[in-house]
PDB file of C-alpha atoms in Angstrom:
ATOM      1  CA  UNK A 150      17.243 -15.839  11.019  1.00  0.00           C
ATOM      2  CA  UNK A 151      19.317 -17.591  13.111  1.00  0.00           C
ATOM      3  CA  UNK A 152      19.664 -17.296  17.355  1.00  0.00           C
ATOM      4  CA  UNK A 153      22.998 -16.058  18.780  1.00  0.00           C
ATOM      5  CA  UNK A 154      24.868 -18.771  19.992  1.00  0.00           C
ATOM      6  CA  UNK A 155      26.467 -19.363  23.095  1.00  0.00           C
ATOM      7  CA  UNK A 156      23.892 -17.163  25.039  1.00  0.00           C
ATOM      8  CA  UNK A 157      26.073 -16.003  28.466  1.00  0.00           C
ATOM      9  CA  UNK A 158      23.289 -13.594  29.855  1.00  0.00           C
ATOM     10  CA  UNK A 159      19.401 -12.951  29.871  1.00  0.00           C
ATOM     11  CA  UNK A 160      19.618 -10.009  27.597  1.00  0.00           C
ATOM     12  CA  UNK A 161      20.882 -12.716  24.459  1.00  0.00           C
ATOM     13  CA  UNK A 162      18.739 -15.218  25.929  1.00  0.00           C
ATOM     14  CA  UNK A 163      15.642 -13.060  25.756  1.00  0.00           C
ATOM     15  CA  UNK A 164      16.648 -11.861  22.383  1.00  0.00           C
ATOM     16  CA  UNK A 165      17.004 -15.300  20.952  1.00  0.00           C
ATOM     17  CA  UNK A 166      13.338 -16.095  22.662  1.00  0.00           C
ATOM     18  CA  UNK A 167      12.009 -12.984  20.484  1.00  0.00           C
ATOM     19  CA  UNK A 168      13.080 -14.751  17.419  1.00  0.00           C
ATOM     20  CA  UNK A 169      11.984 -17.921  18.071  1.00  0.00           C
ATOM     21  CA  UNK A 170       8.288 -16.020  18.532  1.00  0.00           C
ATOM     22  CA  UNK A 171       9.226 -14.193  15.365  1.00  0.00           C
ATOM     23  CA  UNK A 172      10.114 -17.455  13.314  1.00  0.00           C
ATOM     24  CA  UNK A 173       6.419 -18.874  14.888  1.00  0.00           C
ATOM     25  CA  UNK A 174       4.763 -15.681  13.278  1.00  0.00           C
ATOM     26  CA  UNK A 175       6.333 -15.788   9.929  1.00  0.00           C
ATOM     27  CA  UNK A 176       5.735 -19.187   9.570  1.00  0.00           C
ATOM     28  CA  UNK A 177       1.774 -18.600  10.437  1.00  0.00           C
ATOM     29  CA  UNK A 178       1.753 -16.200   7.905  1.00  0.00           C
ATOM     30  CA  UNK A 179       3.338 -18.200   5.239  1.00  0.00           C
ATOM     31  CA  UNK A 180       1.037 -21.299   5.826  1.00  0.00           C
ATOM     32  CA  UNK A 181      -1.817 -18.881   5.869  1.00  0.00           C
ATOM     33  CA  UNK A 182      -1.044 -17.422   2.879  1.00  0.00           C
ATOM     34  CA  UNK A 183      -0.312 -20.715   0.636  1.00  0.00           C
ATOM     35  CA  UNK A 184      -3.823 -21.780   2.141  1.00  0.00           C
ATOM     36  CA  UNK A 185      -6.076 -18.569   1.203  1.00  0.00           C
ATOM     37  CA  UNK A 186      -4.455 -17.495  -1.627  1.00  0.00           C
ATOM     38  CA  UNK A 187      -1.800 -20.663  -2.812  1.00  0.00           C
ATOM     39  CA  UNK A 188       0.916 -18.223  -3.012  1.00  0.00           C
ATOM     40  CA  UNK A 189       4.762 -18.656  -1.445  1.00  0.00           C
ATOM     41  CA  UNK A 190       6.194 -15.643   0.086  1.00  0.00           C
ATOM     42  CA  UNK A 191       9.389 -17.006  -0.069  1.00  0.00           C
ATOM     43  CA  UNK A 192       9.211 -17.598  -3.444  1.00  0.00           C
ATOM     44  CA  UNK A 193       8.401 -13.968  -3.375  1.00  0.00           C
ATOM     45  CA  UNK A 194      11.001 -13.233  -1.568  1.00  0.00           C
ATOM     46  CA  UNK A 195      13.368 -15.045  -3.855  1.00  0.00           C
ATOM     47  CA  UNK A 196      12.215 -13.511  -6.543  1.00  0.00           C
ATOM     48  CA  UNK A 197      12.589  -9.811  -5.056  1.00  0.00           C
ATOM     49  CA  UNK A 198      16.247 -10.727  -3.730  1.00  0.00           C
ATOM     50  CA  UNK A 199      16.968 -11.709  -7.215  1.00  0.00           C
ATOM     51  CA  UNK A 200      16.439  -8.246  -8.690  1.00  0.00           C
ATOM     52  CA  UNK A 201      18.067  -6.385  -5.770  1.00  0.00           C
ATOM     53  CA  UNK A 202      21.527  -7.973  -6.230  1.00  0.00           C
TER      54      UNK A 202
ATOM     55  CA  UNK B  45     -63.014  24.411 -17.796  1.00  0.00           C
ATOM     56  CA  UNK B  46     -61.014  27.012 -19.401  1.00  0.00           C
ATOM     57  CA  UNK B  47     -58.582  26.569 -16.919  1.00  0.00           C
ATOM     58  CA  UNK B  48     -57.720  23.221 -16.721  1.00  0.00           C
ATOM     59  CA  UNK B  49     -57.478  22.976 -20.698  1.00  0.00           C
ATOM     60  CA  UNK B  50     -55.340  26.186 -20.683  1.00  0.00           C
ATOM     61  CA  UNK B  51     -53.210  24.240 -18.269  1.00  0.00           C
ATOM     62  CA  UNK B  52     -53.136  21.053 -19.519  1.00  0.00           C
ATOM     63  CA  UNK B  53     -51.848  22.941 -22.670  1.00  0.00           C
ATOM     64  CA  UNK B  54     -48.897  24.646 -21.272  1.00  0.00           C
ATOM     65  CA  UNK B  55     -48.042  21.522 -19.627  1.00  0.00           C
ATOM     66  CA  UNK B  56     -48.077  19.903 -23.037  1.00  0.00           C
ATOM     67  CA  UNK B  57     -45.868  22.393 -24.779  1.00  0.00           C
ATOM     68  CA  UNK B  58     -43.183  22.578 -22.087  1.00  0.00           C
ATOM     69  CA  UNK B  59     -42.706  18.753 -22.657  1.00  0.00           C
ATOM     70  CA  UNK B  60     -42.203  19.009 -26.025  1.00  0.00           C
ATOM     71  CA  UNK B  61     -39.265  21.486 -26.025  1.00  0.00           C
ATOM     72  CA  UNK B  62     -37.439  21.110 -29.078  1.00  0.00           C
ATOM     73  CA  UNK B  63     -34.001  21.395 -28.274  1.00  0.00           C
ATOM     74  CA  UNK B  64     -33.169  19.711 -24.780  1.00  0.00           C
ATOM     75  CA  UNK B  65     -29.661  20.234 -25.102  1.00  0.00           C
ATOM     76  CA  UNK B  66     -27.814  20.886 -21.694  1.00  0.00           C
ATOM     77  CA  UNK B  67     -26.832  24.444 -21.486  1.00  0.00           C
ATOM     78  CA  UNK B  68     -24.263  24.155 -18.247  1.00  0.00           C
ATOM     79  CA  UNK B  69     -20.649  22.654 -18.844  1.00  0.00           C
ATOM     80  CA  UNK B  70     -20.819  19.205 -18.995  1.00  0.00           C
ATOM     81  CA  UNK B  71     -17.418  17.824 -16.446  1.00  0.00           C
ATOM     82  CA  UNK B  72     -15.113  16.602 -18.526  1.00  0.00           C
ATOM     83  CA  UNK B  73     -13.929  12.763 -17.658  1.00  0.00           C
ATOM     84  CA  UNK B  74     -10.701  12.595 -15.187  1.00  0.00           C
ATOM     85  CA  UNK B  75      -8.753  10.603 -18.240  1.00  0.00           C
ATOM     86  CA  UNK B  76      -6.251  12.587 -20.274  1.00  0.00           C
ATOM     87  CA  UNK B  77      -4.516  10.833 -22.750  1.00  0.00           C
ATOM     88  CA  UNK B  78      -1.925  13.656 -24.072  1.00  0.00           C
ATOM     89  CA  UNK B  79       0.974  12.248 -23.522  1.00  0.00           C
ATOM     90  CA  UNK B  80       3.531   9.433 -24.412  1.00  0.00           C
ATOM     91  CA  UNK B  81       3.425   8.691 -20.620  1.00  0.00           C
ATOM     92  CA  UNK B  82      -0.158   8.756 -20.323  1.00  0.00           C
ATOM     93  CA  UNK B  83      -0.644   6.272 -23.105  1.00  0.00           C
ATOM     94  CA  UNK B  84       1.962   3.880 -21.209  1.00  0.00           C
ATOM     95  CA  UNK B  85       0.328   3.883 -18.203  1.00  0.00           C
ATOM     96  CA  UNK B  86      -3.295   3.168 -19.732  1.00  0.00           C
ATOM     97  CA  UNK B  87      -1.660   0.051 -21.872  1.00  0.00           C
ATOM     98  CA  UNK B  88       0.533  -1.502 -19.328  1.00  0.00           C
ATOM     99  CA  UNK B  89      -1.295  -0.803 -15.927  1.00  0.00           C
ATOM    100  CA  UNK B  90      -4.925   0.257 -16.343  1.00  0.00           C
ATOM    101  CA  UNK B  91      -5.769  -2.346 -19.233  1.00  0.00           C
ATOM    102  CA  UNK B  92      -3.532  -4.970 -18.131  1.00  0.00           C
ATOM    103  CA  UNK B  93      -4.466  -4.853 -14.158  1.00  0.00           C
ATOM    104  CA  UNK B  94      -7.230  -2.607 -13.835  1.00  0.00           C
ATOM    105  CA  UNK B  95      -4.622  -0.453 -11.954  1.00  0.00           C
ATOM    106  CA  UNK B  96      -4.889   3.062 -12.262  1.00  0.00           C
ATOM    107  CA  UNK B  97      -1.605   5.576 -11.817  1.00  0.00           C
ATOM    108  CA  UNK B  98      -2.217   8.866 -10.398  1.00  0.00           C
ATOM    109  CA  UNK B  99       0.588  11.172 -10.614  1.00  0.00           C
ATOM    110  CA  UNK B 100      -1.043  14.632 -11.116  1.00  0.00           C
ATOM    111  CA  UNK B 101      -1.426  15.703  -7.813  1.00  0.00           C
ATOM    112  CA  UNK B 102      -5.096  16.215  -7.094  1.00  0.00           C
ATOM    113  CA  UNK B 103      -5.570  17.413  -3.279  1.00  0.00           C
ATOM    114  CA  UNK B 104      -7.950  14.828  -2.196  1.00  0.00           C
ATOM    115  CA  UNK B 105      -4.839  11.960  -2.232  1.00  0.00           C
ATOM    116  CA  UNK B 106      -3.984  14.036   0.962  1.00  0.00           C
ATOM    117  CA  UNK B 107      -5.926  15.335   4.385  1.00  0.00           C
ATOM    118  CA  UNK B 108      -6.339  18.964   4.964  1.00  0.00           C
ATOM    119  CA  UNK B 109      -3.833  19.242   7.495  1.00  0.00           C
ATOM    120  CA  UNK B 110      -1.257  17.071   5.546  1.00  0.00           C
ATOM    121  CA  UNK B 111       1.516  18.995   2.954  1.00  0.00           C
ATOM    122  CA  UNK B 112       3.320  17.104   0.262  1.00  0.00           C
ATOM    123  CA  UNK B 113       5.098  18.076  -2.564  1.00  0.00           C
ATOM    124  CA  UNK B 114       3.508  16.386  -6.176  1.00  0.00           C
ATOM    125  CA  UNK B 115       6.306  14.378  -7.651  1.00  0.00           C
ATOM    126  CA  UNK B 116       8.480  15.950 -11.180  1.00  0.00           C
ATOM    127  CA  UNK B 117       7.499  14.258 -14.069  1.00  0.00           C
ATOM    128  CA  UNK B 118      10.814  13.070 -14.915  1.00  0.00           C
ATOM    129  CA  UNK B 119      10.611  10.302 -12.430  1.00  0.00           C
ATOM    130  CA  UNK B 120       7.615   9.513 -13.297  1.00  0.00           C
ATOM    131  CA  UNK B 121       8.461   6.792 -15.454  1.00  0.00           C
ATOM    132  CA  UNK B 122      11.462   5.172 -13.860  1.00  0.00           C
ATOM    133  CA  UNK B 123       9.145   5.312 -10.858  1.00  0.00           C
ATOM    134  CA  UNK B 124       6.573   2.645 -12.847  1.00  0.00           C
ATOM    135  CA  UNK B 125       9.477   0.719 -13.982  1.00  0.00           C
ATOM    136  CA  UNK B 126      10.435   0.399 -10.327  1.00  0.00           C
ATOM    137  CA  UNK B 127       6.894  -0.799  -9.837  1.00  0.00           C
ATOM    138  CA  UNK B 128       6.864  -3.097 -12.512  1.00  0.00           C
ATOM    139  CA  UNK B 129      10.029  -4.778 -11.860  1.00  0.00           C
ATOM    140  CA  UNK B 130      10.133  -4.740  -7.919  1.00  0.00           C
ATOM    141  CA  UNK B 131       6.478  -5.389  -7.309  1.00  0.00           C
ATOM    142  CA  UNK B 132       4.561  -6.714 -10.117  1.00  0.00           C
ATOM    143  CA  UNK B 133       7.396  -8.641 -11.666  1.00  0.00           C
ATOM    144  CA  UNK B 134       7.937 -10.950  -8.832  1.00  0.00           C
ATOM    145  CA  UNK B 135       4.485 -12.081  -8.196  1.00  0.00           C
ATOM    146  CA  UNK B 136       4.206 -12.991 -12.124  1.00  0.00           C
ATOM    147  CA  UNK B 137       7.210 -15.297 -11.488  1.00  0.00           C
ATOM    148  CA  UNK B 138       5.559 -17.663  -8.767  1.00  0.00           C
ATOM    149  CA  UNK B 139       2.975 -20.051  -9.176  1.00  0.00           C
ATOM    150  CA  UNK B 140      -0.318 -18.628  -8.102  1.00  0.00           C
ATOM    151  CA  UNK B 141       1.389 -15.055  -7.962  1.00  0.00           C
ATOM    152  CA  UNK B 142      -0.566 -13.569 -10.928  1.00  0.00           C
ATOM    153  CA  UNK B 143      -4.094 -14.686 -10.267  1.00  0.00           C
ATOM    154  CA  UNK B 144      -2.976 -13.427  -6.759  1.00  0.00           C
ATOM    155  CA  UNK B 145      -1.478 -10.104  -7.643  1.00  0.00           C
ATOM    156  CA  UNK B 146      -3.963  -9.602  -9.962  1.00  0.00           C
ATOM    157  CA  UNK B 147      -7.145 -10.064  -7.599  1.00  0.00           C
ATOM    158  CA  UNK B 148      -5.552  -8.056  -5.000  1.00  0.00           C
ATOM    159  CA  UNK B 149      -4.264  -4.928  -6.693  1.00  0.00           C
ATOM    160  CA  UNK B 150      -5.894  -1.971  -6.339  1.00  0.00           C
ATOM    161  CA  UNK B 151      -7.310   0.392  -8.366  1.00  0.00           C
ATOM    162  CA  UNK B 152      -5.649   3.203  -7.867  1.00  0.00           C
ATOM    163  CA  UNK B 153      -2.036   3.781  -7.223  1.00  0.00           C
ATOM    164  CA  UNK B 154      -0.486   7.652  -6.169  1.00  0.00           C
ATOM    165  CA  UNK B 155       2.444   8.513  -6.689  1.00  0.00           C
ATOM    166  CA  UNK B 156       3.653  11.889  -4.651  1.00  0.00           C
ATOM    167  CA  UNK B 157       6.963  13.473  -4.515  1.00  0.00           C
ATOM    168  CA  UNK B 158       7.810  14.034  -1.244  1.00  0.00           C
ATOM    169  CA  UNK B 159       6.484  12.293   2.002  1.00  0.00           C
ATOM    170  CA  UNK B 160       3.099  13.476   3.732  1.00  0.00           C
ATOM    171  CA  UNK B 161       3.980  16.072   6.420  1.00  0.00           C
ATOM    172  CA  UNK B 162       1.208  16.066   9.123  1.00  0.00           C
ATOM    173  CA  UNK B 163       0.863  19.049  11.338  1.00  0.00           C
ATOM    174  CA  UNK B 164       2.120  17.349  14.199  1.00  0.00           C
ATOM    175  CA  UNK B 165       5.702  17.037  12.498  1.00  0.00           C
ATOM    176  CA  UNK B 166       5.207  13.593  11.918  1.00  0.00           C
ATOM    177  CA  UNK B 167       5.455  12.012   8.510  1.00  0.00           C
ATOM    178  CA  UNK B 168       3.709   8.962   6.070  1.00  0.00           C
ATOM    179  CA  UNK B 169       5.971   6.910   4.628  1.00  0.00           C
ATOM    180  CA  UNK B 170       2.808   5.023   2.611  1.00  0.00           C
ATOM    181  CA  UNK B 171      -0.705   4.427   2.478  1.00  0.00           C
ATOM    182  CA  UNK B 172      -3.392   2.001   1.811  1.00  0.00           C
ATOM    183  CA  UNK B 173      -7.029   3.093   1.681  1.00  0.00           C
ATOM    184  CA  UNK B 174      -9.980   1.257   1.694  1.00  0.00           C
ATOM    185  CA  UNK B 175      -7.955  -1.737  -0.164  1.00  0.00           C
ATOM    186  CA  UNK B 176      -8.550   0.464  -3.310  1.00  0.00           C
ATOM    187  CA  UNK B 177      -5.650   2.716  -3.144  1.00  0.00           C
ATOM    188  CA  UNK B 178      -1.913   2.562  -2.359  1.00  0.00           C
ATOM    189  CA  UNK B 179       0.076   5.846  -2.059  1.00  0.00           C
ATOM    190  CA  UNK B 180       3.847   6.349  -3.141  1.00  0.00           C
ATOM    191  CA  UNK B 181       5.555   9.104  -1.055  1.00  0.00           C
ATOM    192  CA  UNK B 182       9.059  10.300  -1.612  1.00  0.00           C
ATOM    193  CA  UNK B 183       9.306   9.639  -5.357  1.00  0.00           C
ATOM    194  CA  UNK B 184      11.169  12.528  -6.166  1.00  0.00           C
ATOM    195  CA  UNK B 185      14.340  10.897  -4.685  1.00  0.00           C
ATOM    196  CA  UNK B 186      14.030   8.200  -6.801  1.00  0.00           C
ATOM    197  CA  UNK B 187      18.108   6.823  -7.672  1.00  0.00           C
ATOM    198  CA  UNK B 188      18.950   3.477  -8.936  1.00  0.00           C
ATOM    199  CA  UNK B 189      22.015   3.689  -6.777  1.00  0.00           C
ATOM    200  CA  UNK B 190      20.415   4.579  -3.456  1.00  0.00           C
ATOM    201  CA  UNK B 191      19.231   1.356  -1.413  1.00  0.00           C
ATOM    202  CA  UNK B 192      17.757   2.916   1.188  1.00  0.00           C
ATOM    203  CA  UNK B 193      15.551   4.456  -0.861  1.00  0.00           C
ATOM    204  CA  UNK B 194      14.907   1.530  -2.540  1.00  0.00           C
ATOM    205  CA  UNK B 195      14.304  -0.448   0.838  1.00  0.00           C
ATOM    206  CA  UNK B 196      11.934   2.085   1.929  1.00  0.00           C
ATOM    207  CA  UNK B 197       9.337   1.766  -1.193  1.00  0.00           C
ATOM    208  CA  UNK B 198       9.691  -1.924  -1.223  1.00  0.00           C
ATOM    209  CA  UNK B 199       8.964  -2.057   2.572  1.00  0.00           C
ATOM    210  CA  UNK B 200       5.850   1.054   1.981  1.00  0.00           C
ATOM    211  CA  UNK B 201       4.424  -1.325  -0.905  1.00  0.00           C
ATOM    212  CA  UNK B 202       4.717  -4.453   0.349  1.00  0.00           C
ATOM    213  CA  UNK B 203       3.218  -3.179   3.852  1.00  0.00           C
ATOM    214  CA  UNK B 204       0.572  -1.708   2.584  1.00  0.00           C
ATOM    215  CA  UNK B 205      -0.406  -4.250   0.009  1.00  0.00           C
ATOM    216  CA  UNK B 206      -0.500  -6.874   3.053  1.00  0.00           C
ATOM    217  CA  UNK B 207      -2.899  -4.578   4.251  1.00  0.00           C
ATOM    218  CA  UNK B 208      -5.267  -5.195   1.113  1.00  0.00           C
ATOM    219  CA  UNK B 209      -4.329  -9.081   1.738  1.00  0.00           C
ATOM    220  CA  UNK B 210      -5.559  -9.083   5.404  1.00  0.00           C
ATOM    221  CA  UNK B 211      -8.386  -7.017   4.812  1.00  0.00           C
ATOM    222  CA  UNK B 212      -9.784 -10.250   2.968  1.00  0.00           C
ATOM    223  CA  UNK B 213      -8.073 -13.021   4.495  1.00  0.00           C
ATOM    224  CA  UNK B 214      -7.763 -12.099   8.388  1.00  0.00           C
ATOM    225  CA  UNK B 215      -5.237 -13.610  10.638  1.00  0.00           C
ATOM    226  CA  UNK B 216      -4.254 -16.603  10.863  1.00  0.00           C
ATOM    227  CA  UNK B 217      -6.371 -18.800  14.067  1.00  0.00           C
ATOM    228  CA  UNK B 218      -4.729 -17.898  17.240  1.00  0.00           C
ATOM    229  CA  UNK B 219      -2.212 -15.749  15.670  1.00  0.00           C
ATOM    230  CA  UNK B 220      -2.242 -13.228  18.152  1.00  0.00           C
ATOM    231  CA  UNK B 221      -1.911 -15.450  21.162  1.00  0.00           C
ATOM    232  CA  UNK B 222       1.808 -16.175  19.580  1.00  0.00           C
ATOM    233  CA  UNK B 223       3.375 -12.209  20.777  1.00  0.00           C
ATOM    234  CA  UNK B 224       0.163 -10.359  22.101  1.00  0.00           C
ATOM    235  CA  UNK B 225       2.221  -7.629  23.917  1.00  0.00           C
ATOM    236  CA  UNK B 226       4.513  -5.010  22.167  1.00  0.00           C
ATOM    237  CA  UNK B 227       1.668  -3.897  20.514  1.00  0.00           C
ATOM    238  CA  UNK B 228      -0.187  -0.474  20.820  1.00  0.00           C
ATOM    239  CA  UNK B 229      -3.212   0.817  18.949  1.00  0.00           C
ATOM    240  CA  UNK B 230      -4.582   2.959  17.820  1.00  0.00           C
ATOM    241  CA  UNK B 231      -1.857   5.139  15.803  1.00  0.00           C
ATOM    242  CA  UNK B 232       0.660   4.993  12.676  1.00  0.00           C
ATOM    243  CA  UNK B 233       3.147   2.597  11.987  1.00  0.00           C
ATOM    244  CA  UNK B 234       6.749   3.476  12.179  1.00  0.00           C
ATOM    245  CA  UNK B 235       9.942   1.989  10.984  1.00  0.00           C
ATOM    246  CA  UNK B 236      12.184   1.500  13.872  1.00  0.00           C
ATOM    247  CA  UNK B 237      16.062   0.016  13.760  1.00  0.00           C
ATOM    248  CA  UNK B 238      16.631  -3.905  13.259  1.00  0.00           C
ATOM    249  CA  UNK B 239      16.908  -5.104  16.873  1.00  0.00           C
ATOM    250  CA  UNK B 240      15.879  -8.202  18.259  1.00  0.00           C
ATOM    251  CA  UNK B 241      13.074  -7.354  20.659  1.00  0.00           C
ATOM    252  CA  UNK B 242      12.813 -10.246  23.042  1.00  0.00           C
ATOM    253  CA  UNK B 243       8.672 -10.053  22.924  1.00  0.00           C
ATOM    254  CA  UNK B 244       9.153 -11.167  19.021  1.00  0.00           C
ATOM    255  CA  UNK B 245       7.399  -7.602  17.964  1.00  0.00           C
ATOM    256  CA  UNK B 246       9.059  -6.238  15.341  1.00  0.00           C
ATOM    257  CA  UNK B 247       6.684  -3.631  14.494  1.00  0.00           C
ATOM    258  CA  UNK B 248       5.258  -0.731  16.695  1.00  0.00           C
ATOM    259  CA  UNK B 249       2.031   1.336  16.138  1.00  0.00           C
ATOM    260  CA  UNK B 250       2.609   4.851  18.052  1.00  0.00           C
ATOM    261  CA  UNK B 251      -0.397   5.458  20.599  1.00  0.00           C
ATOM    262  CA  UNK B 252      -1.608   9.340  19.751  1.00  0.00           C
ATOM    263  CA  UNK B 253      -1.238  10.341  22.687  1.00  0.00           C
ATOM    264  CA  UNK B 254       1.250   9.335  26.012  1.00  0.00           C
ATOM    265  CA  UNK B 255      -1.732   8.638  28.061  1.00  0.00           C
ATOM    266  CA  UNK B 256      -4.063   6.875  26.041  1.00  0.00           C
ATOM    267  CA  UNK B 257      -5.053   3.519  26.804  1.00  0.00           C
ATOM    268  CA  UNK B 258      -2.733   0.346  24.759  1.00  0.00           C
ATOM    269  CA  UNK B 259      -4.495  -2.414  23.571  1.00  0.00           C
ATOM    270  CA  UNK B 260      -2.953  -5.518  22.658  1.00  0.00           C
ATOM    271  CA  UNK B 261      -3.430  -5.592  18.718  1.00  0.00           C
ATOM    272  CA  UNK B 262      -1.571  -7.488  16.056  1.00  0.00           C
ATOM    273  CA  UNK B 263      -0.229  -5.962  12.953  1.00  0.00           C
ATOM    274  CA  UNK B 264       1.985  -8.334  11.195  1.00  0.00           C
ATOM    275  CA  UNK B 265       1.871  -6.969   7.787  1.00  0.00           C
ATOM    276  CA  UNK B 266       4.827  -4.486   8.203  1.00  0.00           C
ATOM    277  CA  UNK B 267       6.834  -7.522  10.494  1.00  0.00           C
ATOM    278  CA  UNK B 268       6.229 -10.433   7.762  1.00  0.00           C
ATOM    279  CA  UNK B 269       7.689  -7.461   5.272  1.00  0.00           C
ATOM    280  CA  UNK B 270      10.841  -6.709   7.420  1.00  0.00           C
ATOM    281  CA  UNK B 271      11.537 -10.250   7.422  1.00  0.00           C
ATOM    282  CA  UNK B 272      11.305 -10.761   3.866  1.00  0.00           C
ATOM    283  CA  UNK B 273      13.111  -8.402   2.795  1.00  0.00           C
ATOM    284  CA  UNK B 274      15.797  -8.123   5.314  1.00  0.00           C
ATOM    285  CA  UNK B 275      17.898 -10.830   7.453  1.00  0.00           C
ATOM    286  CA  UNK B 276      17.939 -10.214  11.280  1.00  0.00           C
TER     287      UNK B 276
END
């Protein structure tokens, strides 16, 4: 997940703020979830992706 | 005198009955190993994860006011190979995936054909209840091919399962200072297009009615999903 570059008006600007609160929450989740339960979800991830292609 | 011996006496020969068999029907156990099918789910679900798979439709999977269609028993088993594969497979590849998968699942999985019609005209994509059971819907249009359909089950699983997760495990500390607006509550989650919304919510829960109050409340099961599965 990657912001839009060369942001020219609020709208993109706003949008790229929204991921950068997204990327915060994901990565909570991820380091909570290697703590409680020692498990990757990107390996998970990976793993899914691998089958769907 | 008389009485009390005469008493005592009956008392004595209705305890000592000789045949105490029950005569009412006794309910016959909610197992029925007939088939092929039934055998394969009881050897590669039930005894190997303690995971049972409903797919006779009993009415209690569904509220009163709900309607769904049971799913054809021809996709029954491509359905649990989906499973297998696309849920279970993956978390038996990672370290710490099977001890995980395997404390987590629940007991009971449904599988229904269609999705759960409410009387409202609304539908339910999924469910997880009680962290013991996690509903299927829309089975019937089960196709290899189709990856929308394929999106939607892996999104319904995954969600729901995160649901048995966080059940145990909470939030993460001071995870919902990160976005707390976007969010309403009470309600149903709904899956809405892939847009960037620039409060970082990615996930909506409907309030039942226009009026009623919002409340600020975190749900990031469905979001960490979206984002797993899908590039933004």
């Amino acid at each position: 997940m990657t912001d839009e570059p060369n942001c020219l008006t609020p709208e993109c600007e706003a949008r790229n703020a929204g991921r950068e609160l997204v990327r915060e929450k994901l990565t909570a989740i991820m380091e909570h979830y290697k703590k409680v339960v020692g498990v990757d979800l990107e390996a998970v991830r990976n793993a899914v992706q691998a089958k769907l292609n | 005198m008389k009485k009390t011996i005469l008493f005592t006496l009956v008392l004595l020969l209705a305890g000592c009955y000789p045949d105490e068999t029950l005569t009412v029907p006794v309910t016959q156990p909610n197992v029925q190993l007939e088939t092929d099918l039934d055998k394969f789910i009881e050897t590669n679900f039930r005894e190997k994860y303690g995971m049972a798979i409903r797919y006779r439709f009993v009415d209690r999977y569904i509220k009163p006011t709900q309607r769904v269609a049971p799913p054809k028993l021809e996709v029954v088993q491509p359905m649990l190979d989906f499973i297998q594969k696309f849920w279970i497979d993956p978390f038996l590849e990672v370290q710490n995936g099977e001890a995980y998968f395997r404390t987590h699942v629940p007991a009971e999985v449904v599988l229904l054909g269609g999705f759960i019609y409410n009387d409202d005209g609304t539908v339910v994509l999924g469910t997880a209840d009680a962290g013991a059971q996690i509903t299927f819907t829309y089975v019937n249009a089960i196709d290899p091919a189709d990856k929308e359909w394929e999106a939607l089950q892996l999104h319904t699983v995954y969600h729901e399962f995160a649901h048995i997760v966080h059940q145990r495990h909470k939030l993460p500390p001071d995870f919902e200072k990160i976005s707390p607006a976007g969010y309403t509550s009470p309600g149903f989650w709904v899956s809405l297009p892939m847009k960037m919304p620039s409060s970082g919510v990615l996930c909506h829960r409907m309030p039942p009615a226009p009026r009623t109050k919002i409340l600020p409340r975190p749900w990031p099961s469905i979001c960490t999903t979206r984002i797993l599965l899908r590039s933004l």
